Short mmCIF file of C-alpha atoms in Angstrom, two decimals:
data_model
loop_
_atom_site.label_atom_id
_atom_site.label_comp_id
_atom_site.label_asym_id
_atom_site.label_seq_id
_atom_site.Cartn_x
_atom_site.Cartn_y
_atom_site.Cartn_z
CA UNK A 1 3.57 -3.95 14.34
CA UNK A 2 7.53 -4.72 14.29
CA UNK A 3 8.52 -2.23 11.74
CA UNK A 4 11.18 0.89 11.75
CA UNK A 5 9.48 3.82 13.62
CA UNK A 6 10.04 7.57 14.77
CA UNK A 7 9.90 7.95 18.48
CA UNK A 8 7.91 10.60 19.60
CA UNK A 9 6.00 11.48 22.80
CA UNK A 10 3.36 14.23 23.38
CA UNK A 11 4.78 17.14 24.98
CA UNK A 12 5.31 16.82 28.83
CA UNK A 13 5.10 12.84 28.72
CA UNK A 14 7.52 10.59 30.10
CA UNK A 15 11.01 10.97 28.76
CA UNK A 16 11.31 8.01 26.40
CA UNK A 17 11.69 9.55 23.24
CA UNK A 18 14.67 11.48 22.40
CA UNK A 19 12.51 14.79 21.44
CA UNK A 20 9.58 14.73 23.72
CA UNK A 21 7.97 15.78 20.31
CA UNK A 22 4.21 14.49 19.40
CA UNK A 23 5.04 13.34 15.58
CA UNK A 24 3.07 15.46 12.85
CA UNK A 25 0.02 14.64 12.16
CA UNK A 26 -0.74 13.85 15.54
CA UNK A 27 -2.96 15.77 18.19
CA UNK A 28 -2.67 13.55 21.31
CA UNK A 29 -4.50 15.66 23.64
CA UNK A 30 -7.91 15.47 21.19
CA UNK A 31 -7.51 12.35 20.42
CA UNK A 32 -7.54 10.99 24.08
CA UNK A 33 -10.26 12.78 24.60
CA UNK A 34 -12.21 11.45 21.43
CA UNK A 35 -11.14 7.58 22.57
CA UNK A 36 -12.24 8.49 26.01
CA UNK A 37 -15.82 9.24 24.76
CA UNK A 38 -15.95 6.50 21.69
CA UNK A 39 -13.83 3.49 22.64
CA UNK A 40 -12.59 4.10 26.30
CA UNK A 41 -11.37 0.76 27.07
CA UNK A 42 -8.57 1.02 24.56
CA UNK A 43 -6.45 3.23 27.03
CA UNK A 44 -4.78 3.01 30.23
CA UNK A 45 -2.90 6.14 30.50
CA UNK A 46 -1.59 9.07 28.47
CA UNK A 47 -1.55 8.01 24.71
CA UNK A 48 2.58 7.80 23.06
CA UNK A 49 2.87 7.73 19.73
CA UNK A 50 5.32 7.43 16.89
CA UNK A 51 5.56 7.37 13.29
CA UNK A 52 5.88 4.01 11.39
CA UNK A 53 8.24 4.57 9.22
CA UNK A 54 8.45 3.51 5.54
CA UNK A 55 4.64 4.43 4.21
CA UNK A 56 4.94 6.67 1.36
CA UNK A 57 1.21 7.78 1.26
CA UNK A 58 -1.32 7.61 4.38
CA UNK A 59 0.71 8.12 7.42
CA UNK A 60 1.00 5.23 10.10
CA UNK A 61 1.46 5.60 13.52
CA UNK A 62 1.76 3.15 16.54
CA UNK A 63 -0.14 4.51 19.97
CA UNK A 64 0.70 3.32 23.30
CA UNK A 65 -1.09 3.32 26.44
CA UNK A 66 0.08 1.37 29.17
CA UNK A 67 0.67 -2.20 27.59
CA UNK A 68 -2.01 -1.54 25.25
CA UNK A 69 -0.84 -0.70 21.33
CA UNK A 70 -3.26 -0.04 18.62
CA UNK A 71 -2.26 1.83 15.07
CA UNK A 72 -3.71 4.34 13.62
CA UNK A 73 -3.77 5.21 10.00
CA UNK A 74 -4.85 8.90 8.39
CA UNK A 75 -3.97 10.92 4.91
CA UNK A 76 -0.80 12.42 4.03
CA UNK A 77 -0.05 15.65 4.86
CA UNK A 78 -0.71 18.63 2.75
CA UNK A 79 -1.10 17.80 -1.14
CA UNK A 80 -3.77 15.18 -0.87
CA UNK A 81 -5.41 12.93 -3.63
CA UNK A 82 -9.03 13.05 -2.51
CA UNK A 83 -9.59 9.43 -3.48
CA UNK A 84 -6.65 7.80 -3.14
CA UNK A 85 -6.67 8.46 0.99
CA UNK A 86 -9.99 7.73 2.14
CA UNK A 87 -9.73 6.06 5.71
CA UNK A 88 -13.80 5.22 5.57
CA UNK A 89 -12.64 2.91 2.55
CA UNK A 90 -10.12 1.61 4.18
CA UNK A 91 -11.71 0.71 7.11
CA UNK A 92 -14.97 -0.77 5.16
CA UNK A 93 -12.95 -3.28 3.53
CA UNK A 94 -10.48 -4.80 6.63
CA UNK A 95 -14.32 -5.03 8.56
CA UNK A 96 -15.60 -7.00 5.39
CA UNK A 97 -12.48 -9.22 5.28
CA UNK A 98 -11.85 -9.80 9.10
CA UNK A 99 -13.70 -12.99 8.79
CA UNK A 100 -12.58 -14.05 5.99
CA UNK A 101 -9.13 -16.04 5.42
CA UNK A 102 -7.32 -12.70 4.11
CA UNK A 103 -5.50 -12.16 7.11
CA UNK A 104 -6.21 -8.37 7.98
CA UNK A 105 -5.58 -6.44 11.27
CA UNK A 106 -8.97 -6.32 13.21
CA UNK A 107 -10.65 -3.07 12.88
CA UNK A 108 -11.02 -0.59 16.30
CA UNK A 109 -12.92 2.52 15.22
CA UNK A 110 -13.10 5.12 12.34
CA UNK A 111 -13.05 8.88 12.35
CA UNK A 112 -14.81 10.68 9.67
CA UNK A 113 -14.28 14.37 11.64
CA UNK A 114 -11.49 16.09 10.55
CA UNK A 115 -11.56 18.33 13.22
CA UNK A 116 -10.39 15.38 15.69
CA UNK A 117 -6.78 15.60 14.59
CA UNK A 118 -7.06 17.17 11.52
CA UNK A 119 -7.86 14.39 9.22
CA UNK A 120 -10.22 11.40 8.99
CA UNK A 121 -8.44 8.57 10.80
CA UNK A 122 -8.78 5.08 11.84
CA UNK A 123 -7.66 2.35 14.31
CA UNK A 124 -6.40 -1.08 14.23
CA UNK A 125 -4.70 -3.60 16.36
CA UNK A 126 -1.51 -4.09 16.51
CA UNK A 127 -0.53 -6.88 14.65
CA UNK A 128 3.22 -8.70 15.19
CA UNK A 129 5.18 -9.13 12.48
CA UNK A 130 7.84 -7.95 10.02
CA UNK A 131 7.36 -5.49 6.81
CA UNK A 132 10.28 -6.63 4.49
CA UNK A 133 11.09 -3.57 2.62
CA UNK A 134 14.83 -3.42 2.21
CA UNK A 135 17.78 -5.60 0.95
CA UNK A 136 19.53 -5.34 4.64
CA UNK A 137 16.29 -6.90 6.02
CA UNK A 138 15.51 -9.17 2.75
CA UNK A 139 19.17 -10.28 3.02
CA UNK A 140 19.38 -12.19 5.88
CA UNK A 141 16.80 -14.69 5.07
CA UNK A 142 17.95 -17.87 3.67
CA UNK A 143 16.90 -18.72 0.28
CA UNK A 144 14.32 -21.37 1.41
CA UNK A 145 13.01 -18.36 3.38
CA UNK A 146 12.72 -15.92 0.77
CA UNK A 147 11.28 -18.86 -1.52
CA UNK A 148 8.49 -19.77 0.96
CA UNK A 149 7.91 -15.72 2.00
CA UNK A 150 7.07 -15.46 -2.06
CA UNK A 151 4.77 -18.57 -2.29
CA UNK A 152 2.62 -17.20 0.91
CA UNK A 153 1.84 -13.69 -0.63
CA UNK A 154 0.96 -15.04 -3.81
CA UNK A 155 -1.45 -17.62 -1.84
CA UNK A 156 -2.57 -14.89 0.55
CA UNK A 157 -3.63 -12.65 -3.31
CA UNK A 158 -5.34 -15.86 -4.57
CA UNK A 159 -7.45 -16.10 -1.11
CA UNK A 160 -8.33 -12.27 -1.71
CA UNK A 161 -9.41 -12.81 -5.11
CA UNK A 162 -11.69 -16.03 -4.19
CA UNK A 163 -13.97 -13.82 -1.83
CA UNK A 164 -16.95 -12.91 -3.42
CA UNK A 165 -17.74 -9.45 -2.71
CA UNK A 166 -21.45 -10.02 -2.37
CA UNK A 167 -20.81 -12.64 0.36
CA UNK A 168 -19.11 -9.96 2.97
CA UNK A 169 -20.86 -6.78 2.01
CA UNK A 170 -18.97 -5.08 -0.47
CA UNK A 171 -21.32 -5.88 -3.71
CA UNK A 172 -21.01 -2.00 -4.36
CA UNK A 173 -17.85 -1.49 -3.23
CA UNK A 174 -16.67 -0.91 -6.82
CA UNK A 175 -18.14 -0.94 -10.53
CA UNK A 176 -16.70 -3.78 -12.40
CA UNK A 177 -17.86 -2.78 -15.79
CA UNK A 178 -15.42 -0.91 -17.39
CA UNK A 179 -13.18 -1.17 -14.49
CA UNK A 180 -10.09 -0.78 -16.81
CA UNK A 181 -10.80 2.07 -18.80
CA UNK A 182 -11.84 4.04 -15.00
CA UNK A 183 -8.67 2.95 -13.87
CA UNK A 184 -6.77 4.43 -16.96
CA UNK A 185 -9.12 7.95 -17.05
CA UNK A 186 -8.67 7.66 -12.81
CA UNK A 187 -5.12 7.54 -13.05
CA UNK A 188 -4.94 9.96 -15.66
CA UNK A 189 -6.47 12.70 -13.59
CA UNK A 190 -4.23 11.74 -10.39
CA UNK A 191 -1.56 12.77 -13.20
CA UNK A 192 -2.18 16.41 -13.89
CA UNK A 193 -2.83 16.76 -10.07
CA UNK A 194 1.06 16.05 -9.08
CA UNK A 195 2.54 17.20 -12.65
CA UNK A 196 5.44 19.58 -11.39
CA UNK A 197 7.82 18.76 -14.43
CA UNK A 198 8.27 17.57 -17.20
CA UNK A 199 7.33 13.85 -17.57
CA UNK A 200 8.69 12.94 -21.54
CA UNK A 201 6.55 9.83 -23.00
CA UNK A 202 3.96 9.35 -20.08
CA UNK A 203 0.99 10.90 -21.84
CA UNK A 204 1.98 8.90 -25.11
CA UNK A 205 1.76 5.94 -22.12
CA UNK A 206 -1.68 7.28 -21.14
CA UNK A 207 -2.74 7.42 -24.63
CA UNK A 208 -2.11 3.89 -25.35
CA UNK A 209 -3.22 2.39 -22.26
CA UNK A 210 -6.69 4.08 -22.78
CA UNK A 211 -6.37 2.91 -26.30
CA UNK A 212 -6.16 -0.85 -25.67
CA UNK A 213 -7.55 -1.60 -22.49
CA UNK A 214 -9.08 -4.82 -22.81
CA UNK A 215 -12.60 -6.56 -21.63
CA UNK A 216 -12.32 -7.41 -18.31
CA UNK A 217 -13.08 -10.79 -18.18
CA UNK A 218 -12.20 -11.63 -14.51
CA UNK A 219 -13.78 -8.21 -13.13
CA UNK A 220 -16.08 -8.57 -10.16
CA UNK A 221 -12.89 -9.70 -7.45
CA UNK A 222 -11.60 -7.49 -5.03
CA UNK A 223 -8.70 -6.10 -5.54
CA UNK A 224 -6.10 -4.87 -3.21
CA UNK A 225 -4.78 -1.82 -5.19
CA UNK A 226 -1.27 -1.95 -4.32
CA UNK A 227 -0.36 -5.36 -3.50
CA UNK A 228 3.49 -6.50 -2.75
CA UNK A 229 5.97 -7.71 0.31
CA UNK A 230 5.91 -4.73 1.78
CA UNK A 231 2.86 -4.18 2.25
CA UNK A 232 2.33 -7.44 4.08
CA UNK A 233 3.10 -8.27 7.91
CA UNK A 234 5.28 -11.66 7.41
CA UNK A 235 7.14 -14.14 9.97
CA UNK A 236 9.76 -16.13 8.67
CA UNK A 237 9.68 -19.30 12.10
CA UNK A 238 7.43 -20.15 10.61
CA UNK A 239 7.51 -18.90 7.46
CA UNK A 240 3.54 -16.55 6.64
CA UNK A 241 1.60 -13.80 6.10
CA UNK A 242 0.08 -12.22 9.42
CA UNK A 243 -1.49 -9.14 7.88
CA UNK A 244 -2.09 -7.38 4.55
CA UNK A 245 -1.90 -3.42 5.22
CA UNK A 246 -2.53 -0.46 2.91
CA UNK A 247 -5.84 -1.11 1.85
CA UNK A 248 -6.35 2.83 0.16
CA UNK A 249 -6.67 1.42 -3.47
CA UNK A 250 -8.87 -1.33 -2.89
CA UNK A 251 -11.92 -1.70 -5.22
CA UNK A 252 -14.18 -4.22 -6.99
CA UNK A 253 -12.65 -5.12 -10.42
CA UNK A 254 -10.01 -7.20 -12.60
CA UNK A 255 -7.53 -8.63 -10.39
CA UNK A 256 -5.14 -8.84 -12.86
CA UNK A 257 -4.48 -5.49 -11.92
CA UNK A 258 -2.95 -6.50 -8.71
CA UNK A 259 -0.64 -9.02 -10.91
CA UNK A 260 0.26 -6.69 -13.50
CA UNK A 261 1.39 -4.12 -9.95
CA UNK A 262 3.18 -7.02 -8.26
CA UNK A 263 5.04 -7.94 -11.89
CA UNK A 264 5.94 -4.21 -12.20
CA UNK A 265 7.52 -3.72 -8.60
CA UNK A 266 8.98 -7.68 -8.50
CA UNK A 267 10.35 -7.68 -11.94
CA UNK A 268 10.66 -3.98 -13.84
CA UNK A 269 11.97 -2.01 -10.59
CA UNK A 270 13.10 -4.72 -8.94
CA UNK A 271 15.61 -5.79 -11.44
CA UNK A 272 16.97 -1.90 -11.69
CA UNK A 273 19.85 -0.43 -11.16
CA UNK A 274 18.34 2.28 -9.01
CA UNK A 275 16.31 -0.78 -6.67
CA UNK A 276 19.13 -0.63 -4.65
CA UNK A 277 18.80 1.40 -1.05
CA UNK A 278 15.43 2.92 -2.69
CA UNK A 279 12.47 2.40 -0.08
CA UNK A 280 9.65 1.74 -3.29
CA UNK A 281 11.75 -1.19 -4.53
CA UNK A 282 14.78 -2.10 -2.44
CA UNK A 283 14.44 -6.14 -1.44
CA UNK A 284 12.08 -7.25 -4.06
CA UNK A 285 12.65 -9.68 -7.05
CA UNK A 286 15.15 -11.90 -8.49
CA UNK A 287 18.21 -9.50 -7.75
CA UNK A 288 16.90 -9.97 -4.11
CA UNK A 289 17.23 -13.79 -4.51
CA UNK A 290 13.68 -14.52 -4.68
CA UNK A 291 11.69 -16.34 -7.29
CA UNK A 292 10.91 -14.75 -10.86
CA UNK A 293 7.93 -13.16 -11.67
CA UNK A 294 6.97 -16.04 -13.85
CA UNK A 295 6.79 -18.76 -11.02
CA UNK A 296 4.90 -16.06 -9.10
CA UNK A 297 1.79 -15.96 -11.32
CA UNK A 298 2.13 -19.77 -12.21
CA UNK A 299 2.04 -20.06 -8.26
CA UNK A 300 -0.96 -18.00 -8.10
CA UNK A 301 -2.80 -19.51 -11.47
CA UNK A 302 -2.67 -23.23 -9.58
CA UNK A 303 -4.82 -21.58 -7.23
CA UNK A 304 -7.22 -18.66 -8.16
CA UNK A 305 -9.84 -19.10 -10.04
CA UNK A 306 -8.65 -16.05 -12.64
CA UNK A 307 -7.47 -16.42 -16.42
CA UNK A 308 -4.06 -15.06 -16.02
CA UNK A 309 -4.12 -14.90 -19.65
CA UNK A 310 -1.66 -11.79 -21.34
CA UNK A 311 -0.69 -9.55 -18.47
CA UNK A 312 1.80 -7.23 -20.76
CA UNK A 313 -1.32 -4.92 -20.38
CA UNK A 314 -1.56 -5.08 -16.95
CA UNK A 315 2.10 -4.79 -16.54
CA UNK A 316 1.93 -1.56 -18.64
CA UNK A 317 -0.86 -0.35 -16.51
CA UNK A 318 0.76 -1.09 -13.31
CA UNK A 319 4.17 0.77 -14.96
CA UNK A 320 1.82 4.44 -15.52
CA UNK A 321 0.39 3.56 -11.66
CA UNK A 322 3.06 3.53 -10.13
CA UNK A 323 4.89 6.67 -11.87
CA UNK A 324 1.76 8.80 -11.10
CA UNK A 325 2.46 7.59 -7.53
CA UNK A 326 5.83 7.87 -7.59
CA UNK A 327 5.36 11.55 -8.87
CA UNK A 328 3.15 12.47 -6.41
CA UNK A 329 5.29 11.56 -3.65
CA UNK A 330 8.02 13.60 -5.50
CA UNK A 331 5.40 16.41 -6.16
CA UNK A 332 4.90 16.71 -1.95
CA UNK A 333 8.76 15.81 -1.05
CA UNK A 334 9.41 18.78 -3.53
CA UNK A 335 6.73 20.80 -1.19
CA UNK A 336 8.40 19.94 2.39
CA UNK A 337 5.09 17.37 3.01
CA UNK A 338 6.92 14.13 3.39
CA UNK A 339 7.39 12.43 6.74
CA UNK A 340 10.69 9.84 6.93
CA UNK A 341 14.09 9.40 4.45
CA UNK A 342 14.25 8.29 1.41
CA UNK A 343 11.66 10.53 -0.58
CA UNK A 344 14.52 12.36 -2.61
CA UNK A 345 14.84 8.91 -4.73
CA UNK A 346 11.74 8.12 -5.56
CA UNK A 347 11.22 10.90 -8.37
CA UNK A 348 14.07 9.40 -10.40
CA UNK A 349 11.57 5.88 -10.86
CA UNK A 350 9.38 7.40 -12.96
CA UNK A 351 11.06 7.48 -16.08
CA UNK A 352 12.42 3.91 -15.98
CA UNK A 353 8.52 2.71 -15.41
CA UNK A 354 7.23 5.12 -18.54
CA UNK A 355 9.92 3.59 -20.50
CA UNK A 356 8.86 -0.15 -19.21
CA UNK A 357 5.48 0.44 -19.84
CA UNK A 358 5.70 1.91 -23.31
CA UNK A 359 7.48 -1.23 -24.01
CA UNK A 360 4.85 -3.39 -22.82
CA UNK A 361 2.12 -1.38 -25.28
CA UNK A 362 4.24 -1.97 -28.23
CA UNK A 363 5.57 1.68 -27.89
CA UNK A 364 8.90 3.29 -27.65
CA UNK A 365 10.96 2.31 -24.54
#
């Protein structure tokens, strides 16, 4: 995975990190001994690890073991949102779509006993590529590249929403019915978990989302949860998408939810002022010199079977998502249980998204 990281070793390894630290979250020694027993052809040596950087939720980590690299995924740290992190979820639906056309990184092995390395946990292969999450990455592709880098993701979103669940094993992955509403009520509760300060106009947001949520007409797809360019492995020679990461969120429902997301960090934050050098929305969007939100979808329309129909809805609802994410991450940066830079920004999102969404209900904003 070509991506930003944290070197770290495990204490006593070979000096090729400058702390000789074993990253947090991490413990090497039980963890080589629980691949030893489950998957022992996976190493050949002492394990090395360090921290991805960039996630702002589960924590990703790249393991080494002699020319052999696999990643590892597992919960934040400390203040944890029971649902929202659950690696057995995660790894259920990159097994269902492995052989599909969704390109996903092949799954290794899951870990269900905390007790391993104090969390559930698990692996994947490495897959090469490039996350695109920042303008000094974003802004040396040409415009042709940034062009064709937008057209694959939204074709990659419209081959995820053409899989019928049924077909790879994840008919009860979610409930369809009423899919909305959940989502609303779900997000709701995720709310008053990370409240820490005041939040003026997001239950007025709440209120009206739950008010108006319509019928979901295209429920029964899977949907990603939190789809957008960086959380894709890309290549620009030639120009696709090798891997879709971050599967946490994933469900069974209206996959104009994933739109209305992708809308609200392409066009709402990425078109803000405070976009720039912010790791939730820096490199996204028009101000990034990509295509408009608008040719996204019709991109997308030409080739899912979904009614696109209104999405100010869905934009709304993907505006109150994202602030009760954003606020969460605030909520544990506030608490000392962030891993990486850039958390101190990402508290001052959430009123520009209540504001955005309010004006996508008709409300104040």
């Amino acid at each position: 995975m070509t991506d930003p990281a944290v070197d770290a070793r495990r204490p006593g390894a070979d000096s090729a990190s400058p702390t000789g630290a074993t990253p947090r979250g991490l413990d090497l020694d039980r963890l080589a001994a629980h691949l030893a027993t489950h998957r022992p052809d996976l190493a050949d040596g002492p394990w090395h690890a360090r921290l991805i950087a960039g996630g702002k939720s589960n924590l990703t980590y790249l393991l080494t073991s002699g020319d052999r690299q696999v990643v590892l995924r597992r919960p934040p740290l400390g203040h944890v949102l029971a649902t929202a992190h659950d690696m057995a979820r995660e790894h259920r639906v990159i097994s269902a779509l492995a052989p599909t056309g969704v390109p996903v990184p092949t799954p290794l092995l899951l870990c269900t006993d905390p007790a391993v390395i104090g969390a559930p946990f698990y692996l994947m292969e490495r897959v090469d590529g490039v996350v695109y999450r920042s303008r000094v990455q974003t802004d040396r592709l040409t415009a042709g590249q940034r062009r064709e880098l937008a057209i694959a993701m939204m074709d990659t979103l419209a081959t995820l929403h053409s899989v019928p669940p049924a077909e790879v094993g994840l008919a009860d992955f979610g409930r369809p019915e009423g899919y909305l509403a959940r989502q609303v009520r779900r997000w709701s509760g995720q709310l008053d978990k990370s409240r820490s300060r005041p939040l003026p106009g997001i239950d007025e947001l709440r209120d009206r989302l739950a008010a108006t949520a319509p019928e979901g007409a295209n429920d029964g797809r899977i949907v990603h949860g939190d789809y957008r360019l960086d959380n894709l492995l890309a290549t620009v020679e030639p120009v696709g998408v090798r891997a879709v990461l971050d599967w946490e969120m994933a469900t069974v429902g209206d996959p104009l939810a994933d739109l209305g997301l992708l809308l609200t960090y392409w066009d709402v934050l990425g078109d803000s002022d405070l976009a720039a050098g912010n790791p939730v929305a820096d490199g996204l969007g028009p101000r990034a010199g990509f295509p408009t939100g608008t040719e996204l979808i019709e991109r997308y329309a030409g080739r899912a079977d979904v009614d696109v129909g209104p999405l100010h809805w869905h934009v709304a609802l993907g505006c109150f998502k994202l602030a009760v994410i954003c606020e969460g991450i605030h909520y544990r940066h506030t608490l000392g249980q962030t891993l990486g830079e850039g958390f101190d920004q990402i508290g001052a999102l959430v009123a520009p998204l209540v504001a955005h969404g309010l004006a996508a209900t008709g409300g104040r904003g």
